[in-house]
Tab-separated table of C-alpha atoms in Angstrom:
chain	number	residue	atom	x	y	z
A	89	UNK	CA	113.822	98.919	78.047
A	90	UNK	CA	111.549	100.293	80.549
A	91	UNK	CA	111.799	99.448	84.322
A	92	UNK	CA	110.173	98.770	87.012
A	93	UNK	CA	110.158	101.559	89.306
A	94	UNK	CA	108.872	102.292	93.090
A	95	UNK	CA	105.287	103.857	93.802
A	96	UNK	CA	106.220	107.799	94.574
A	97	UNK	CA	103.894	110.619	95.263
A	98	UNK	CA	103.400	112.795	92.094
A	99	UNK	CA	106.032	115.545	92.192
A	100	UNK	CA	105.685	119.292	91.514
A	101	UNK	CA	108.114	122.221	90.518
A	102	UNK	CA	108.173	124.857	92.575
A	103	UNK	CA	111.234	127.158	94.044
A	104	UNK	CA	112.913	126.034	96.304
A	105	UNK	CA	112.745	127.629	100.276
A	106	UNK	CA	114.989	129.633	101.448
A	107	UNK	CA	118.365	127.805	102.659
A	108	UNK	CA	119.028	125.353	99.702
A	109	UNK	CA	121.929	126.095	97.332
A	110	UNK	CA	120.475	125.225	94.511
A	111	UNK	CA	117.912	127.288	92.024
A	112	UNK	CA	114.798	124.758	92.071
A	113	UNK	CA	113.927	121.449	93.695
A	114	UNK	CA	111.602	118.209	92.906
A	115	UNK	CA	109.271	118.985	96.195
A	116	UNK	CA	106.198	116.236	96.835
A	117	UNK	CA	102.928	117.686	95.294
A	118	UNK	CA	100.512	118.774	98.743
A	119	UNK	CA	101.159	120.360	101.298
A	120	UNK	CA	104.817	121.786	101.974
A	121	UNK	CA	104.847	122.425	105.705
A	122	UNK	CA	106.643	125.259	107.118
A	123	UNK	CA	108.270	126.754	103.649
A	124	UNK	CA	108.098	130.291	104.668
A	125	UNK	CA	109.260	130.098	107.918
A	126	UNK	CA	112.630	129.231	106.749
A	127	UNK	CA	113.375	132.496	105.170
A	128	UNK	CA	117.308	133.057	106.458
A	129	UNK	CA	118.122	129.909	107.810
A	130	UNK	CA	121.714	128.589	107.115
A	131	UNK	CA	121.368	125.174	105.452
A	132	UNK	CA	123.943	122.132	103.570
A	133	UNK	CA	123.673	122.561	100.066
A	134	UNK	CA	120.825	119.490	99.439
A	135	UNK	CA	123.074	118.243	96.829
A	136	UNK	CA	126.601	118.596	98.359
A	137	UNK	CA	128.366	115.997	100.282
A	138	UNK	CA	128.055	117.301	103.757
A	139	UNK	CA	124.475	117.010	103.847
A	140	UNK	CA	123.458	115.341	107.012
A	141	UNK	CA	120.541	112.280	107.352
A	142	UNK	CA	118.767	111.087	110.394
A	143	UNK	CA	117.678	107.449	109.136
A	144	UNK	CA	115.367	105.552	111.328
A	145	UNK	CA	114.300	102.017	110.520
A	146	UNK	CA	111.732	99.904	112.553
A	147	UNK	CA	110.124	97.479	110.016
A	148	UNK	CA	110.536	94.032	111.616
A	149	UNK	CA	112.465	93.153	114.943
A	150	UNK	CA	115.086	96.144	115.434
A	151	UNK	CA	114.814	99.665	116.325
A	152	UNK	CA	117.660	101.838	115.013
A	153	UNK	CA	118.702	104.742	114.261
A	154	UNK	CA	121.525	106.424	112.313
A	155	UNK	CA	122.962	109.819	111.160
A	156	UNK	CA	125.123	108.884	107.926
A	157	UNK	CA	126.726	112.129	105.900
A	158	UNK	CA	126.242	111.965	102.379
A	159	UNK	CA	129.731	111.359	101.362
A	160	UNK	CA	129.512	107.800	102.986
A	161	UNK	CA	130.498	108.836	106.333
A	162	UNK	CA	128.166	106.423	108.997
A	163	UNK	CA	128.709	109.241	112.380
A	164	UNK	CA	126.496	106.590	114.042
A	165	UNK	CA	124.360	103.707	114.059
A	166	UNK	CA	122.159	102.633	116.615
A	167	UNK	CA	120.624	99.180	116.709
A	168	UNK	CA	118.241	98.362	120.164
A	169	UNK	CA	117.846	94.495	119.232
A	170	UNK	CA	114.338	93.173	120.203
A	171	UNK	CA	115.864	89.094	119.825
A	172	UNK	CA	115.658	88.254	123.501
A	173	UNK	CA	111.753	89.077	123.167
A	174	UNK	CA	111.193	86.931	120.354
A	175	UNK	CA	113.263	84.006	120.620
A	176	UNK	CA	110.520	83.185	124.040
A	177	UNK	CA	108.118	82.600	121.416
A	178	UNK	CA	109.888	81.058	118.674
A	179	UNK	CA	109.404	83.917	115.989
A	180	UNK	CA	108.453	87.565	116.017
A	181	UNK	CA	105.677	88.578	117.058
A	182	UNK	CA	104.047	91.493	115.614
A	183	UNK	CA	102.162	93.212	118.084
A	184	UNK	CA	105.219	92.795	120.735
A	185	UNK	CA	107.426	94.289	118.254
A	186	UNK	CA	105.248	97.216	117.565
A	187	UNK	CA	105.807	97.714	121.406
A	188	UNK	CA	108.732	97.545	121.544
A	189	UNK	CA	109.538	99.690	118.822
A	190	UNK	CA	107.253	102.286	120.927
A	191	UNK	CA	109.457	101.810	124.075
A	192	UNK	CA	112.521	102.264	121.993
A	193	UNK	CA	111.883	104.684	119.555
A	194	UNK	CA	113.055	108.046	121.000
A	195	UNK	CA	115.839	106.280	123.322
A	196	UNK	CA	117.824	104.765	120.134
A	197	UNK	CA	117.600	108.370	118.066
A	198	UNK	CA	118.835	110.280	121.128
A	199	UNK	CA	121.534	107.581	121.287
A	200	UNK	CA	122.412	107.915	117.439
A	201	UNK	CA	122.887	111.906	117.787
A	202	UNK	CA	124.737	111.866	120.619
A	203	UNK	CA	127.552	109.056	118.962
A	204	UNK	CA	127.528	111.499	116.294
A	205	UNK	CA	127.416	114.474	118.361
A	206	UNK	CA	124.835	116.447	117.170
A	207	UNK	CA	121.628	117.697	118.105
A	208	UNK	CA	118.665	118.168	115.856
A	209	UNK	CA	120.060	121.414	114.094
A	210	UNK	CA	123.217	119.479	113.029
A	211	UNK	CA	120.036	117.306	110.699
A	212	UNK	CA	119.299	118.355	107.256
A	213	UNK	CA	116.502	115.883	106.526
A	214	UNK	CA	114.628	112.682	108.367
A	215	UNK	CA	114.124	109.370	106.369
A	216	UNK	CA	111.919	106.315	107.946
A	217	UNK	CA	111.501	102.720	106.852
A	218	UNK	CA	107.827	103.592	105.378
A	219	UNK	CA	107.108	99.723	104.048
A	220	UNK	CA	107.047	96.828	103.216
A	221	UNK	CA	107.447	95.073	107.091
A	222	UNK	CA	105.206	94.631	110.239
A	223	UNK	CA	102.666	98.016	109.698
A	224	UNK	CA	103.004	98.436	113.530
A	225	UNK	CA	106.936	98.695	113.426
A	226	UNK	CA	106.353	100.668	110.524
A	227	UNK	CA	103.850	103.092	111.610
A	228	UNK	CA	106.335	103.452	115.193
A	229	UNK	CA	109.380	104.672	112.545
A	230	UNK	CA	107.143	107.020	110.098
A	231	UNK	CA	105.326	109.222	113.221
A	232	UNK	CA	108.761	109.659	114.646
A	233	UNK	CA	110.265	110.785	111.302
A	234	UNK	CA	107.255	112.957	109.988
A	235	UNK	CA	107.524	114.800	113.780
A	236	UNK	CA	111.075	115.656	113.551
A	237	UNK	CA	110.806	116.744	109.739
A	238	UNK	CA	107.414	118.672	110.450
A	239	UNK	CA	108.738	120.404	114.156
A	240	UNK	CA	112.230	121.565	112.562
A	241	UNK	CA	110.872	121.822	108.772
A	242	UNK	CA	113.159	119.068	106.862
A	243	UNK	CA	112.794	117.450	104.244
A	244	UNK	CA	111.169	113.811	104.667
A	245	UNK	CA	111.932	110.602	103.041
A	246	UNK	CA	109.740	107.589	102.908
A	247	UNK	CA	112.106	104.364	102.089
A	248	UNK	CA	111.300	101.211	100.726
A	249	UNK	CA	113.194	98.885	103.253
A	250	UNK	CA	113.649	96.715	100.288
A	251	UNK	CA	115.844	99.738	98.430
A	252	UNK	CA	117.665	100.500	102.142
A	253	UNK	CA	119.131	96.298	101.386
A	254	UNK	CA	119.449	97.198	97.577
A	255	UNK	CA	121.538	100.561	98.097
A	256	UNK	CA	123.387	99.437	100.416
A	257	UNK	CA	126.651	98.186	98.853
A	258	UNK	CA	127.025	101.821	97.521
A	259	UNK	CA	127.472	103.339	101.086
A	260	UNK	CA	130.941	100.658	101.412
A	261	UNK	CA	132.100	99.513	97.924
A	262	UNK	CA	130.403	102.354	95.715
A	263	UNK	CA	129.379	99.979	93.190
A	264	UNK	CA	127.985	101.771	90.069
A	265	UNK	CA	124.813	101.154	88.377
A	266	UNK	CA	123.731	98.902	86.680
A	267	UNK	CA	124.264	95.678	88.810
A	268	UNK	CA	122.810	92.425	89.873
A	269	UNK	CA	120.773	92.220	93.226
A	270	UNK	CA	120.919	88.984	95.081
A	271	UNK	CA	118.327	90.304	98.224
A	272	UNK	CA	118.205	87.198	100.484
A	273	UNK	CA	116.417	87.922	104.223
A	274	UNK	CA	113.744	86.538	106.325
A	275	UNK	CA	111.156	87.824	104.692
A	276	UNK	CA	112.490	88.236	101.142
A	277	UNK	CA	114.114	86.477	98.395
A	278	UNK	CA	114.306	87.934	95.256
A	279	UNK	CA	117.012	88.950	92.032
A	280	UNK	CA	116.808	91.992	90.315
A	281	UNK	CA	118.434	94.629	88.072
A	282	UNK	CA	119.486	97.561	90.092
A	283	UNK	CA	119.576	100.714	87.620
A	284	UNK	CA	119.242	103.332	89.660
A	285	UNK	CA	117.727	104.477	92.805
A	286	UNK	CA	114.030	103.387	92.212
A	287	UNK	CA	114.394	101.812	88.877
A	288	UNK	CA	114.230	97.833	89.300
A	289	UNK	CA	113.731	95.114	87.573
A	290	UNK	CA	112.629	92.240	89.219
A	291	UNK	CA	114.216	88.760	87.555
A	292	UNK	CA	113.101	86.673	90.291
A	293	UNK	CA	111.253	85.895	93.497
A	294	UNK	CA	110.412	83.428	95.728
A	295	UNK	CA	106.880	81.276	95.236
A	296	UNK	CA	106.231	80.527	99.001
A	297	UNK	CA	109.021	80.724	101.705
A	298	UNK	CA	111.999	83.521	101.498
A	299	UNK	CA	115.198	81.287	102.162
A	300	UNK	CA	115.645	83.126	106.018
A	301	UNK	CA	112.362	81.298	106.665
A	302	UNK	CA	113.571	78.227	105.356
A	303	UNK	CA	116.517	78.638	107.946
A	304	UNK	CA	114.361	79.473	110.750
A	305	UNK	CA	111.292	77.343	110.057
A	306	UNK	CA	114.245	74.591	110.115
A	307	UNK	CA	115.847	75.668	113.282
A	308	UNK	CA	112.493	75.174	114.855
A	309	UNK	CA	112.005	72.299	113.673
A	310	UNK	CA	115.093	70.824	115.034
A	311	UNK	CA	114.808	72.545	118.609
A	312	UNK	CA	117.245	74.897	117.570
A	313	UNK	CA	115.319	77.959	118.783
A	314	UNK	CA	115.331	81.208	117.131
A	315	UNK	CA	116.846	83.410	115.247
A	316	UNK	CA	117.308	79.998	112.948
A	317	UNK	CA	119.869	81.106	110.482
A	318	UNK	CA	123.046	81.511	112.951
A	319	UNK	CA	122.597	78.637	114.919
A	320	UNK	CA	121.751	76.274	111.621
A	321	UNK	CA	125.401	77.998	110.339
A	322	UNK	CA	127.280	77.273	114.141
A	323	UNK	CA	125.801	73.771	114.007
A	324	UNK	CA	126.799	72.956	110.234
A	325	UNK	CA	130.232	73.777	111.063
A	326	UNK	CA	130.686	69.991	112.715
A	327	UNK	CA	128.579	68.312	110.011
A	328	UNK	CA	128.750	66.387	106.625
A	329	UNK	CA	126.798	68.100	104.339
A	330	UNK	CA	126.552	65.381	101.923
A	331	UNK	CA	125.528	62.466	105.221
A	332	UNK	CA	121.545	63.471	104.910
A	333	UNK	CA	119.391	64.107	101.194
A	334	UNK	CA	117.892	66.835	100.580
A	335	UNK	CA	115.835	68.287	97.342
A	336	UNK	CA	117.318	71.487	95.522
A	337	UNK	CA	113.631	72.879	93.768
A	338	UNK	CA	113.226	74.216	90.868
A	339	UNK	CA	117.180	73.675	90.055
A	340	UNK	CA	117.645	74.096	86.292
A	341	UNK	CA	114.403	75.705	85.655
A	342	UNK	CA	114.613	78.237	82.770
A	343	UNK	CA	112.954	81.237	85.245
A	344	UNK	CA	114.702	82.987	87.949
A	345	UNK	CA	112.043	82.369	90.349
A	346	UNK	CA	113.023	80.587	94.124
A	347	UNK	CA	110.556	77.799	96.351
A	348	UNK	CA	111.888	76.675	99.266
A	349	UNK	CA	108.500	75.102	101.235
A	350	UNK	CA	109.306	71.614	100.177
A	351	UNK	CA	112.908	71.575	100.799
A	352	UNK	CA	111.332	72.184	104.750
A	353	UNK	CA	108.867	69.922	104.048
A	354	UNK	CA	111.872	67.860	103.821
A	355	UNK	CA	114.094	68.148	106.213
A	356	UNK	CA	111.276	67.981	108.676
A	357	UNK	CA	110.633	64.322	107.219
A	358	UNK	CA	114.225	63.477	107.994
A	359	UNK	CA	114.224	64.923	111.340
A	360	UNK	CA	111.105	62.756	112.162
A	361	UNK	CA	113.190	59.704	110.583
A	362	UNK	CA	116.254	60.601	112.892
A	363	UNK	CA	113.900	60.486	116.193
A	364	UNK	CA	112.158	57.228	115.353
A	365	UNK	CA	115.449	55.793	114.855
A	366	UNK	CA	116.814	56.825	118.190
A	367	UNK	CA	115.472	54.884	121.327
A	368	UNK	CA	115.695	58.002	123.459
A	369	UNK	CA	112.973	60.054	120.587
A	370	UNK	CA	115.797	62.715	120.746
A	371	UNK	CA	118.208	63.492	117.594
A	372	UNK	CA	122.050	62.365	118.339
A	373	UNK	CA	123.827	65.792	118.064
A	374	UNK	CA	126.102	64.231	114.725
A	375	UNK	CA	122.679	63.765	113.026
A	376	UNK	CA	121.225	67.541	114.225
A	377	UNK	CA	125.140	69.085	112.787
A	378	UNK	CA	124.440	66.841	109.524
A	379	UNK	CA	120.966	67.678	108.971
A	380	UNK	CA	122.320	71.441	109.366
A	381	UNK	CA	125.203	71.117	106.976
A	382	UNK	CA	122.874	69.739	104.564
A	383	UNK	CA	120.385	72.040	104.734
A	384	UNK	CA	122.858	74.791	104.434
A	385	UNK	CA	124.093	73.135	101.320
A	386	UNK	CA	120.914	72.722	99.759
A	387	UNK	CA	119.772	76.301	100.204
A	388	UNK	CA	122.950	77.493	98.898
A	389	UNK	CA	122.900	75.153	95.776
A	390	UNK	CA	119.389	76.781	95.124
A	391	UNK	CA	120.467	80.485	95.533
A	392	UNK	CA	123.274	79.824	92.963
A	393	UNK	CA	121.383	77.582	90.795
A	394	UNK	CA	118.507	80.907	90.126
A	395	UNK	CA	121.126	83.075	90.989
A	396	UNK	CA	123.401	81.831	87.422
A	397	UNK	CA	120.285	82.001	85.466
A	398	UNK	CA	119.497	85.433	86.804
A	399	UNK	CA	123.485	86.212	85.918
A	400	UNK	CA	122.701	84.975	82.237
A	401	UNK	CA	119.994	87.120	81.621
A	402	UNK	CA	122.112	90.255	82.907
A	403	UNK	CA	124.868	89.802	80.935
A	404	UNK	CA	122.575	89.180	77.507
A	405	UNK	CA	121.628	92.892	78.362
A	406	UNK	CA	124.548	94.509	80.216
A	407	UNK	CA	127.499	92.556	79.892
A	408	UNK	CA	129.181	91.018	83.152
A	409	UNK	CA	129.204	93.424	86.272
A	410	UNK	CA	128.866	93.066	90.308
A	411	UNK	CA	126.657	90.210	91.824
A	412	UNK	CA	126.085	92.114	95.041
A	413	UNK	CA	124.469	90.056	98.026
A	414	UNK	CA	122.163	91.588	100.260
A	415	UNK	CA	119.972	91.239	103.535
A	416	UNK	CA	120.570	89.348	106.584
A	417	UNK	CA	121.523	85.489	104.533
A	418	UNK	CA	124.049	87.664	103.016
A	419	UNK	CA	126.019	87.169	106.334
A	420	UNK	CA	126.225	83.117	106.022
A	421	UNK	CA	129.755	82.329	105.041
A	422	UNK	CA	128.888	79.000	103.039
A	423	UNK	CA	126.566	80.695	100.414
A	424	UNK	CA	128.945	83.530	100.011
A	425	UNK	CA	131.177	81.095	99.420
A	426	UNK	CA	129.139	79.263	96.656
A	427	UNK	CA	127.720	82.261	95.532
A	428	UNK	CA	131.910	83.865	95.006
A	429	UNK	CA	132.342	80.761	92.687
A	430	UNK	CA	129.063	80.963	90.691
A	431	UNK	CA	129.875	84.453	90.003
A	432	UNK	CA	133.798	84.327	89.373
A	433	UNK	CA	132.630	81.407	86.838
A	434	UNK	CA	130.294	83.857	84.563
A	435	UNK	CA	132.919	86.574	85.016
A	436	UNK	CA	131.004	88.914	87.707
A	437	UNK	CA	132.487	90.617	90.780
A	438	UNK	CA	131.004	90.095	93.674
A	439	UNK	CA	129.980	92.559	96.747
A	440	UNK	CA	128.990	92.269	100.111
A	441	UNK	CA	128.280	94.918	102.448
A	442	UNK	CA	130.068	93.794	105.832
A	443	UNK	CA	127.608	92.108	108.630
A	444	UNK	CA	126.160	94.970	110.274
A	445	UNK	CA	124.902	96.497	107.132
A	446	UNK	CA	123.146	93.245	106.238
A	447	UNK	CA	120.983	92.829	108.895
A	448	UNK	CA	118.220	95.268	109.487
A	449	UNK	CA	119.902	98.828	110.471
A	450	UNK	CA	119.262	102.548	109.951
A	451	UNK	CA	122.342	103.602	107.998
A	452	UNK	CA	120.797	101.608	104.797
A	453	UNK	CA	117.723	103.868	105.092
A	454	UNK	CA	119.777	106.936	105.678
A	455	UNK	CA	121.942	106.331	102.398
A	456	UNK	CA	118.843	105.158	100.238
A	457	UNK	CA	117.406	108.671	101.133
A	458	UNK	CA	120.381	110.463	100.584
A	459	UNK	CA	120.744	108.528	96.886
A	460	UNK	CA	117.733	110.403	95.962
A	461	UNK	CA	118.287	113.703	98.342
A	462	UNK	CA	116.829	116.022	96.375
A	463	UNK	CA	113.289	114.212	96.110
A	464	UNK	CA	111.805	114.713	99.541
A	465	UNK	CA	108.321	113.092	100.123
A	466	UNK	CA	105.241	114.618	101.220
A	467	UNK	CA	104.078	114.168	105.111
A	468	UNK	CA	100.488	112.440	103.849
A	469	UNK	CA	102.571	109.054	103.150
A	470	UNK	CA	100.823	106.161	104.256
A	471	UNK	CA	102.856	103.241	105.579
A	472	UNK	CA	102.954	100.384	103.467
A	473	UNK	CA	103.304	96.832	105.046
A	474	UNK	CA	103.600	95.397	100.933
A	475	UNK	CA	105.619	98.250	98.991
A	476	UNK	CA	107.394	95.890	95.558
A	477	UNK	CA	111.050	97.106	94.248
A	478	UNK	CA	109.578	96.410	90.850
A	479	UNK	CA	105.670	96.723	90.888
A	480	UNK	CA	105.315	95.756	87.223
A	481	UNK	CA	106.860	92.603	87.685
A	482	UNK	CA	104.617	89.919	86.455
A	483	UNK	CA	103.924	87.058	89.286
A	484	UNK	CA	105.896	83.915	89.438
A	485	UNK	CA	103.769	80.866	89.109
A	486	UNK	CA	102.214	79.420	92.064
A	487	UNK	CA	100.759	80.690	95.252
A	488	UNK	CA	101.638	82.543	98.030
A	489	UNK	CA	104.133	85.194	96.348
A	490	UNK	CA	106.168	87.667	98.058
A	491	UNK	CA	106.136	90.875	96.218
């Protein structure tokens, strides 16, 4: 079977410089900055578990940084949170964020060597979210990286952000390959095949909105404000989940593939129907905690509708293995939940990294690069704001697809 696998640079063989324990590495084809002037430095063994990582990730809404050894060990993870910004104008803005990320940058990775106490010569090699997410953001993260890497001659690692979410249950539960990839975010929905770092294959996506935008789209719909998908999960907590309708798409279709623009479409009709019923055109707060439960049940019947198809199709080629749930809908307790039964039922185990390595962080990007450590990437990457896990994956039908 062949799979999908992420966009690289072509690589070439050449010795390796001066430092590295082992007799020849996989360096980026181009230039190779610095290579010489390394002759009789001490450096980790690039293979060997005390290697060191500076991860830096700045794709969407969060700067952070983190220095993660490559035995698992997380010495420190910085997050400088951008919310407070956003939620004033209901969503994320990009050019703010880019901003931001430029105001926070070199704070944050000062702040994650110091928690780890270490200064640049404690690094052995810089990774950077280099796509898919806001280019801006991105752009921020890469310069920084490709500075520190080019200035003290380390090896350089351009991550997919995508992979950072996909790894990420091997930096807690070191769950071997191959396995089943729930990624469920903001910006993403998607199920794939996880063989190996950069080998995917992509079972599923979504056709319009990823399910996080369902959430917050939702939220803002019923005044909830922003970020959507905590308050929708606080608010459900006091409602009936079965008191208010709501569609499940594409439930029993014979794809793997995710829509959740009508189930908006939706609740936005039933908000407008609670309003009109209420003399004072505001929604009762039972009715707001209903239409919450409910939509949190309907999202979460949809994830493990696709999700036990996509389970179906991995056991007809793998046999039964881990269902592991990442990105930042990972975190809501009623779809893990659903999603623990769905998988118990076809005989999977399930994995989920804890909440601060579901949301956006650095320590994901710092064990993603350290999964492939000895495949450093040239310094002429280009940002990507659309970079696919799988980019052979044939589209879904309909419009508006998230690669």
């Amino acid at each position: 079977m062949s799979h999908g696998r992420i966009s690289r640079f072509g690589n070439q063989k050449v010795p390796a410089y001066a430092g590295w324990t082992t007799d020849q590495k996989w360096w980026p084809a181009g230039q190779i900055v610095g290579m010489a002037s390394l002759a009789g430095r001490s450096r980790r063994n690039i293979m060997g578990t005390s290697f060191i990582m500076l991860g830096i990730e700045s794709s969407c809404d969060e700067t952070a940084a983190a220095v993660v050894r490559a035995d698992g060990t997380v010495l420190a993870n910085e997050v400088a949170s951008q919310m407070e910004i956003h939620a004033r104008h209901g969503g994320v803005v990009p050019e703010i964020a880019a901003r931001a990320h430029l105001d926070s940058i070199d704070r944050v990775i000062v702040a994650a060597l110091d928690a780890a106490g270490l200064d640049l010569d404690g690094i052995d090699g810089v990774a950077a979210t280099g796509g898919p997410g806001l280019i801006g953001g991105v752009v921020v993260g890469t310069v920084a990286a490709k500075a520190i890497a080019s200035a003290r001659q380390l090896p350089y690692f351009a991550v997919n952000h995508l992979e950072g979410h996909a790894l990420s249950p091997r930096l807690t539960d070191k769950v071997d390959f191959p396995y089943l990839l729930l990624l469920v975010s903001g910006g993403h929905t998607q199920l794939l095949a996880v063989h190996g770092p950069g080998a995917y294959e992509r079972y599923g996506t979504t056709m319009d909105d990823a399910a996080g935008e369902a959430f917050d789209k939702s939220a803002k719909i019923m005044g909830l404000g922003y970020p959507g998908g905590p308050a929708i999960e606080q608010l459900a907590i006091t409602g009936d989940a079965k008191a208010i309708s709501l569609p499940r798409p594409l439930k029993g279709a014979p794809h793997c593939h995710f829509s959740f623009s009508g189930l908006k479409t939706a609740l936005a009709t039933r908000h407008a129907a609670c309003v009109a019923d209420d003399s004072q055109a505001s929604v009762e707060s039972q009715d707001l905690a209903n239409l919450a439960a409910s939509l949190q049940r309907a999202i979460a019947d949809c994830l493990a509708d696709r999700t036990k198809r996509a389970m179906e199709r991995f056991a007809e080629a793998h046999g039964p293995s881990t269902l592991v749930i990442a990105g930042g809908v990972a975190a809501n307790r009623a779809i893990f939940e659903t999603l623990s039964t769905v998988a118990q039922g076809a005989g999977f185990a399930i994995s989920v990294p804890p909440a601060w390595l579901c949301t956006d962080n650095a320590a994901m990007i710092a064990w993603a690069a350290l999964e492939r450590r000895d495949q450093p990437d040239s310094l002429d990457f280009a940002p990507r704001p659309r970079w696919p896990l799988d980019p052979q994956a044939a589209p879904p039908p309909g419009r508006g697809v998230r690669s």
